């Protein structure tokens, strides 16, 4: 089976590097499935999961937005934050979700705080879903 190299990189360093058979994820423009030999592409990513298929197994990575760059032999994901499913601290994500929920229910908040809380909530929900493989 042909493979494509995948690198997931954050400001804290590399999170994942491997050769896989298929990469699928959600770009702002919609779902993307990338096989070896894919045409070059750059796309902004949503907060979501990156699914990596190899040898009949699927590895999940939670990505907090970023940029996807595809070349025929390589996929690079530059993300502000990214965690492989097994590295996700579920308690921390639950606490972050709780905090964001509280902020969203407070009255008389500024728009910027509201948007920030919404994004924090999305990141927490995404981490919980990836850690439970509900993607
Ligand atoms: P928190 O409020 O818990 O910090 P956050 O969504 O604001 O959550 P980020 O700013 O997205 O956190 O990430 C900061 C750093 O902490 C990143 O390196 C990210 O990978 C890591 N991180 C955040 N939440 C978790 C988690 N639940 N499990 C493992 N790593 C996490």
PDB file of C-alpha atoms and ligand atoms in Angstrom:
ATOM      1  CA  UNK A   1       0.000   0.000   0.000  1.00  0.00           C
ATOM      2  CA  UNK A   2       1.328   3.448  -0.924  1.00  0.00           C
ATOM      3  CA  UNK A   3       1.950   5.856   1.925  1.00  0.00           C
ATOM      4  CA  UNK A   4       2.287   9.586   2.486  1.00  0.00           C
ATOM      5  CA  UNK A   5       4.435  11.237   5.166  1.00  0.00           C
ATOM      6  CA  UNK A   6       2.560  13.237   7.793  1.00  0.00           C
ATOM      7  CA  UNK A   7       4.033  15.810  10.125  1.00  0.00           C
ATOM      8  CA  UNK A   8       1.997  17.604  12.780  1.00  0.00           C
ATOM      9  CA  UNK A   9       3.930  20.540  14.200  1.00  0.00           C
ATOM     10  CA  UNK A  10       3.056  23.075  16.913  1.00  0.00           C
ATOM     11  CA  UNK A  11       4.970  26.015  18.436  1.00  0.00           C
ATOM     12  CA  UNK A  12       6.030  23.553  21.176  1.00  0.00           C
ATOM     13  CA  UNK A  13       7.566  21.177  18.642  1.00  0.00           C
ATOM     14  CA  UNK A  14       6.552  18.132  16.588  1.00  0.00           C
ATOM     15  CA  UNK A  15       3.546  16.147  17.827  1.00  0.00           C
ATOM     16  CA  UNK A  16       3.358  13.367  15.253  1.00  0.00           C
ATOM     17  CA  UNK A  17       5.411  12.058  12.358  1.00  0.00           C
ATOM     18  CA  UNK A  18       4.666   8.901  10.399  1.00  0.00           C
ATOM     19  CA  UNK A  19       3.952   7.417   6.990  1.00  0.00           C
ATOM     20  CA  UNK A  20       0.233   6.715   6.588  1.00  0.00           C
ATOM     21  CA  UNK A  21      -2.144   5.471   3.898  1.00  0.00           C
ATOM     22  CA  UNK A  22      -4.727   8.222   4.250  1.00  0.00           C
ATOM     23  CA  UNK A  23      -5.240  11.498   6.091  1.00  0.00           C
ATOM     24  CA  UNK A  24      -8.708  12.875   6.666  1.00  0.00           C
ATOM     25  CA  UNK A  25      -9.680  16.073   8.386  1.00  0.00           C
ATOM     26  CA  UNK A  26     -12.021  19.025   8.303  1.00  0.00           C
ATOM     27  CA  UNK A  27     -10.886  22.161   6.509  1.00  0.00           C
ATOM     28  CA  UNK A  28     -12.935  25.382   6.639  1.00  0.00           C
ATOM     29  CA  UNK A  29     -14.112  24.464   3.129  1.00  0.00           C
ATOM     30  CA  UNK A  30     -15.272  20.970   4.170  1.00  0.00           C
ATOM     31  CA  UNK A  31     -14.050  17.412   4.748  1.00  0.00           C
ATOM     32  CA  UNK A  32     -10.768  16.501   3.085  1.00  0.00           C
ATOM     33  CA  UNK A  33      -9.475  13.008   2.357  1.00  0.00           C
ATOM     34  CA  UNK A  34      -5.838  12.900   1.281  1.00  0.00           C
ATOM     35  CA  UNK A  35      -4.193   9.911  -0.359  1.00  0.00           C
ATOM     36  CA  UNK A  36      -0.583   9.600  -1.579  1.00  0.00           C
ATOM     37  CA  UNK A  37      -0.098  11.614  -4.781  1.00  0.00           C
ATOM     38  CA  UNK A  38      -2.677  14.268  -3.867  1.00  0.00           C
ATOM     39  CA  UNK A  39      -2.369  17.560  -5.743  1.00  0.00           C
ATOM     40  CA  UNK A  40      -0.625  20.376  -3.821  1.00  0.00           C
ATOM     41  CA  UNK A  41      -2.988  22.268  -1.551  1.00  0.00           C
ATOM     42  CA  UNK A  42      -2.965  24.707   1.348  1.00  0.00           C
ATOM     43  CA  UNK A  43      -6.068  24.943   3.517  1.00  0.00           C
ATOM     44  CA  UNK A  44      -6.973  26.458   6.886  1.00  0.00           C
ATOM     45  CA  UNK A  45      -8.204  23.873   9.386  1.00  0.00           C
ATOM     46  CA  UNK A  46     -11.035  24.048  11.875  1.00  0.00           C
ATOM     47  CA  UNK A  47     -10.834  22.897  15.476  1.00  0.00           C
ATOM     48  CA  UNK A  48     -11.319  19.184  14.882  1.00  0.00           C
ATOM     49  CA  UNK A  49      -9.801  15.765  14.488  1.00  0.00           C
ATOM     50  CA  UNK A  50      -7.176  14.563  12.061  1.00  0.00           C
ATOM     51  CA  UNK A  51      -7.633  10.868  11.234  1.00  0.00           C
ATOM     52  CA  UNK A  52      -4.622   8.892  10.073  1.00  0.00           C
ATOM     53  CA  UNK A  53      -5.144   5.443   8.586  1.00  0.00           C
ATOM     54  CA  UNK A  54      -2.455   2.807   8.486  1.00  0.00           C
ATOM     55  CA  UNK A  55      -2.551  -1.004   8.494  1.00  0.00           C
ATOM     56  CA  UNK A  56      -6.303  -1.013   9.156  1.00  0.00           C
ATOM     57  CA  UNK A  57      -5.931   1.189  12.248  1.00  0.00           C
ATOM     58  CA  UNK A  58      -6.934   4.820  12.679  1.00  0.00           C
ATOM     59  CA  UNK A  59      -4.952   7.203  14.865  1.00  0.00           C
ATOM     60  CA  UNK A  60      -6.726  10.356  15.987  1.00  0.00           C
ATOM     61  CA  UNK A  61      -5.164  13.736  16.680  1.00  0.00           C
ATOM     62  CA  UNK A  62      -7.034  16.699  18.167  1.00  0.00           C
ATOM     63  CA  UNK A  63      -6.063  19.895  16.356  1.00  0.00           C
ATOM     64  CA  UNK A  64      -6.981  23.392  17.540  1.00  0.00           C
ATOM     65  CA  UNK A  65      -7.152  24.932  14.071  1.00  0.00           C
ATOM     66  CA  UNK A  66      -4.140  25.712  11.918  1.00  0.00           C
ATOM     67  CA  UNK A  67      -2.916  25.221   8.409  1.00  0.00           C
ATOM     68  CA  UNK A  68      -2.718  22.097   6.263  1.00  0.00           C
ATOM     69  CA  UNK A  69      -0.148  21.891   3.489  1.00  0.00           C
ATOM     70  CA  UNK A  70      -0.379  18.984   1.054  1.00  0.00           C
ATOM     71  CA  UNK A  71       2.324  17.909  -1.369  1.00  0.00           C
ATOM     72  CA  UNK A  72       2.133  14.662  -3.354  1.00  0.00           C
ATOM     73  CA  UNK A  73       4.437  12.840  -0.896  1.00  0.00           C
ATOM     74  CA  UNK A  74       3.923  14.852   2.301  1.00  0.00           C
ATOM     75  CA  UNK A  75       1.241  16.410   4.490  1.00  0.00           C
ATOM     76  CA  UNK A  76       2.241  19.072   6.995  1.00  0.00           C
ATOM     77  CA  UNK A  77      -0.131  20.376   9.638  1.00  0.00           C
ATOM     78  CA  UNK A  78       0.912  23.515  11.464  1.00  0.00           C
ATOM     79  CA  UNK A  79      -1.329  23.915  14.484  1.00  0.00           C
ATOM     80  CA  UNK A  80      -1.401  26.231  17.484  1.00  0.00           C
ATOM     81  CA  UNK A  81      -2.032  23.120  19.607  1.00  0.00           C
ATOM     82  CA  UNK A  82      -2.370  19.425  18.749  1.00  0.00           C
ATOM     83  CA  UNK A  83      -2.501  16.259  20.832  1.00  0.00           C
ATOM     84  CA  UNK A  84      -2.593  12.592  19.889  1.00  0.00           C
ATOM     85  CA  UNK A  85      -5.605  10.915  21.516  1.00  0.00           C
ATOM     86  CA  UNK A  86      -3.556   9.083  24.153  1.00  0.00           C
ATOM     87  CA  UNK A  87      -1.873  12.342  25.312  1.00  0.00           C
ATOM     88  CA  UNK A  88      -5.154  14.103  26.057  1.00  0.00           C
ATOM     89  CA  UNK A  89      -5.721  14.916  29.709  1.00  0.00           C
ATOM     90  CA  UNK A  90      -9.459  14.277  30.033  1.00  0.00           C
ATOM     91  CA  UNK A  91      -9.796  15.955  33.452  1.00  0.00           C
ATOM     92  CA  UNK A  92      -8.147  19.102  32.113  1.00  0.00           C
ATOM     93  CA  UNK A  93     -10.452  19.172  29.092  1.00  0.00           C
ATOM     94  CA  UNK A  94     -13.482  18.700  31.359  1.00  0.00           C
ATOM     95  CA  UNK A  95     -12.330  21.622  33.539  1.00  0.00           C
ATOM     96  CA  UNK A  96     -11.757  23.802  30.446  1.00  0.00           C
ATOM     97  CA  UNK A  97     -15.242  22.885  29.177  1.00  0.00           C
ATOM     98  CA  UNK A  98     -16.772  23.778  32.543  1.00  0.00           C
ATOM     99  CA  UNK A  99     -14.999  27.163  32.634  1.00  0.00           C
ATOM    100  CA  UNK A 100     -16.046  27.990  29.077  1.00  0.00           C
ATOM    101  CA  UNK A 101     -19.651  26.930  29.773  1.00  0.00           C
ATOM    102  CA  UNK A 102     -19.759  29.222  32.811  1.00  0.00           C
ATOM    103  CA  UNK A 103     -18.379  32.191  30.854  1.00  0.00           C
ATOM    104  CA  UNK A 104     -20.901  31.667  28.077  1.00  0.00           C
ATOM    105  CA  UNK A 105     -23.734  31.767  30.599  1.00  0.00           C
ATOM    106  CA  UNK A 106     -22.544  34.927  32.380  1.00  0.00           C
ATOM    107  CA  UNK A 107     -24.516  38.038  31.557  1.00  0.00           C
ATOM    108  CA  UNK A 108     -23.197  41.372  30.131  1.00  0.00           C
ATOM    109  CA  UNK A 109     -20.040  39.976  28.610  1.00  0.00           C
ATOM    110  CA  UNK A 110     -18.043  41.618  25.875  1.00  0.00           C
ATOM    111  CA  UNK A 111     -18.150  40.110  22.378  1.00  0.00           C
ATOM    112  CA  UNK A 112     -14.435  39.293  22.448  1.00  0.00           C
ATOM    113  CA  UNK A 113     -14.758  37.326  25.685  1.00  0.00           C
ATOM    114  CA  UNK A 114     -17.775  35.519  24.275  1.00  0.00           C
ATOM    115  CA  UNK A 115     -15.890  34.490  21.132  1.00  0.00           C
ATOM    116  CA  UNK A 116     -12.903  33.413  23.226  1.00  0.00           C
ATOM    117  CA  UNK A 117     -15.088  31.281  25.463  1.00  0.00           C
ATOM    118  CA  UNK A 118     -16.767  29.710  22.427  1.00  0.00           C
ATOM    119  CA  UNK A 119     -13.391  28.706  20.991  1.00  0.00           C
ATOM    120  CA  UNK A 120     -12.231  27.351  24.359  1.00  0.00           C
ATOM    121  CA  UNK A 121     -15.435  25.307  24.534  1.00  0.00           C
ATOM    122  CA  UNK A 122     -14.869  23.954  21.016  1.00  0.00           C
ATOM    123  CA  UNK A 123     -11.282  22.970  21.859  1.00  0.00           C
ATOM    124  CA  UNK A 124     -12.407  21.172  25.020  1.00  0.00           C
ATOM    125  CA  UNK A 125     -15.276  19.343  23.278  1.00  0.00           C
ATOM    126  CA  UNK A 126     -12.925  18.332  20.470  1.00  0.00           C
ATOM    127  CA  UNK A 127     -10.330  16.969  22.930  1.00  0.00           C
ATOM    128  CA  UNK A 128     -12.987  14.978  24.771  1.00  0.00           C
ATOM    129  CA  UNK A 129     -14.392  13.571  21.526  1.00  0.00           C
ATOM    130  CA  UNK A 130     -10.945  12.583  20.235  1.00  0.00           C
ATOM    131  CA  UNK A 131      -9.932  10.962  23.519  1.00  0.00           C
ATOM    132  CA  UNK A 132     -13.155   8.929  23.495  1.00  0.00           C
ATOM    133  CA  UNK A 133     -12.776   8.212  19.735  1.00  0.00           C
ATOM    134  CA  UNK A 134     -16.202   9.717  19.028  1.00  0.00           C
ATOM    135  CA  UNK A 135     -15.044  11.169  15.701  1.00  0.00           C
TER     136      UNK A 135
HETATM  137  P1  LIG B   1      -6.647  24.935  29.053  1.00  0.00           P
HETATM  138  O1  LIG B   1      -7.617  26.012  29.493  1.00  0.00           O
HETATM  139  O2  LIG B   1      -6.846  23.651  29.774  1.00  0.00           O
HETATM  140  O3  LIG B   1      -5.215  25.414  29.001  1.00  0.00           O
HETATM  141  P2  LIG B   1      -6.834  25.496  26.246  1.00  0.00           P
HETATM  142  O4  LIG B   1      -7.779  25.017  25.206  1.00  0.00           O
HETATM  143  O5  LIG B   1      -6.895  26.953  26.535  1.00  0.00           O
HETATM  144  O6  LIG B   1      -7.058  24.599  27.539  1.00  0.00           O
HETATM  145  P3  LIG B   1      -4.558  25.546  24.540  1.00  0.00           P
HETATM  146  O7  LIG B   1      -4.211  27.006  24.647  1.00  0.00           O
HETATM  147  O8  LIG B   1      -5.287  25.099  23.320  1.00  0.00           O
HETATM  148  O9  LIG B   1      -5.354  25.102  25.864  1.00  0.00           O
HETATM  149  O10 LIG B   1      -3.240  24.666  24.683  1.00  0.00           O
HETATM  150  C1  LIG B   1      -2.135  25.036  25.499  1.00  0.00           C
HETATM  151  C2  LIG B   1      -1.198  23.838  25.587  1.00  0.00           C
HETATM  152  O11 LIG B   1      -1.763  22.857  26.464  1.00  0.00           O
HETATM  153  C3  LIG B   1      -0.969  23.131  24.267  1.00  0.00           C
HETATM  154  O12 LIG B   1       0.356  22.652  24.247  1.00  0.00           O
HETATM  155  C4  LIG B   1      -1.954  21.969  24.278  1.00  0.00           C
HETATM  156  O13 LIG B   1      -1.496  20.875  23.499  1.00  0.00           O
HETATM  157  C5  LIG B   1      -2.002  21.623  25.769  1.00  0.00           C
HETATM  158  N1  LIG B   1      -3.298  21.135  26.210  1.00  0.00           N
HETATM  159  C6  LIG B   1      -4.418  21.863  26.418  1.00  0.00           C
HETATM  160  N2  LIG B   1      -5.417  21.096  26.891  1.00  0.00           N
HETATM  161  C7  LIG B   1      -4.930  19.840  26.957  1.00  0.00           C
HETATM  162  C8  LIG B   1      -5.485  18.573  27.371  1.00  0.00           C
HETATM  163  N3  LIG B   1      -6.750  18.462  27.783  1.00  0.00           N
HETATM  164  N4  LIG B   1      -4.678  17.489  27.326  1.00  0.00           N
HETATM  165  C9  LIG B   1      -3.394  17.585  26.913  1.00  0.00           C
HETATM  166  N5  LIG B   1      -2.823  18.748  26.513  1.00  0.00           N
HETATM  167  C10 LIG B   1      -3.568  19.854  26.538  1.00  0.00           C
END
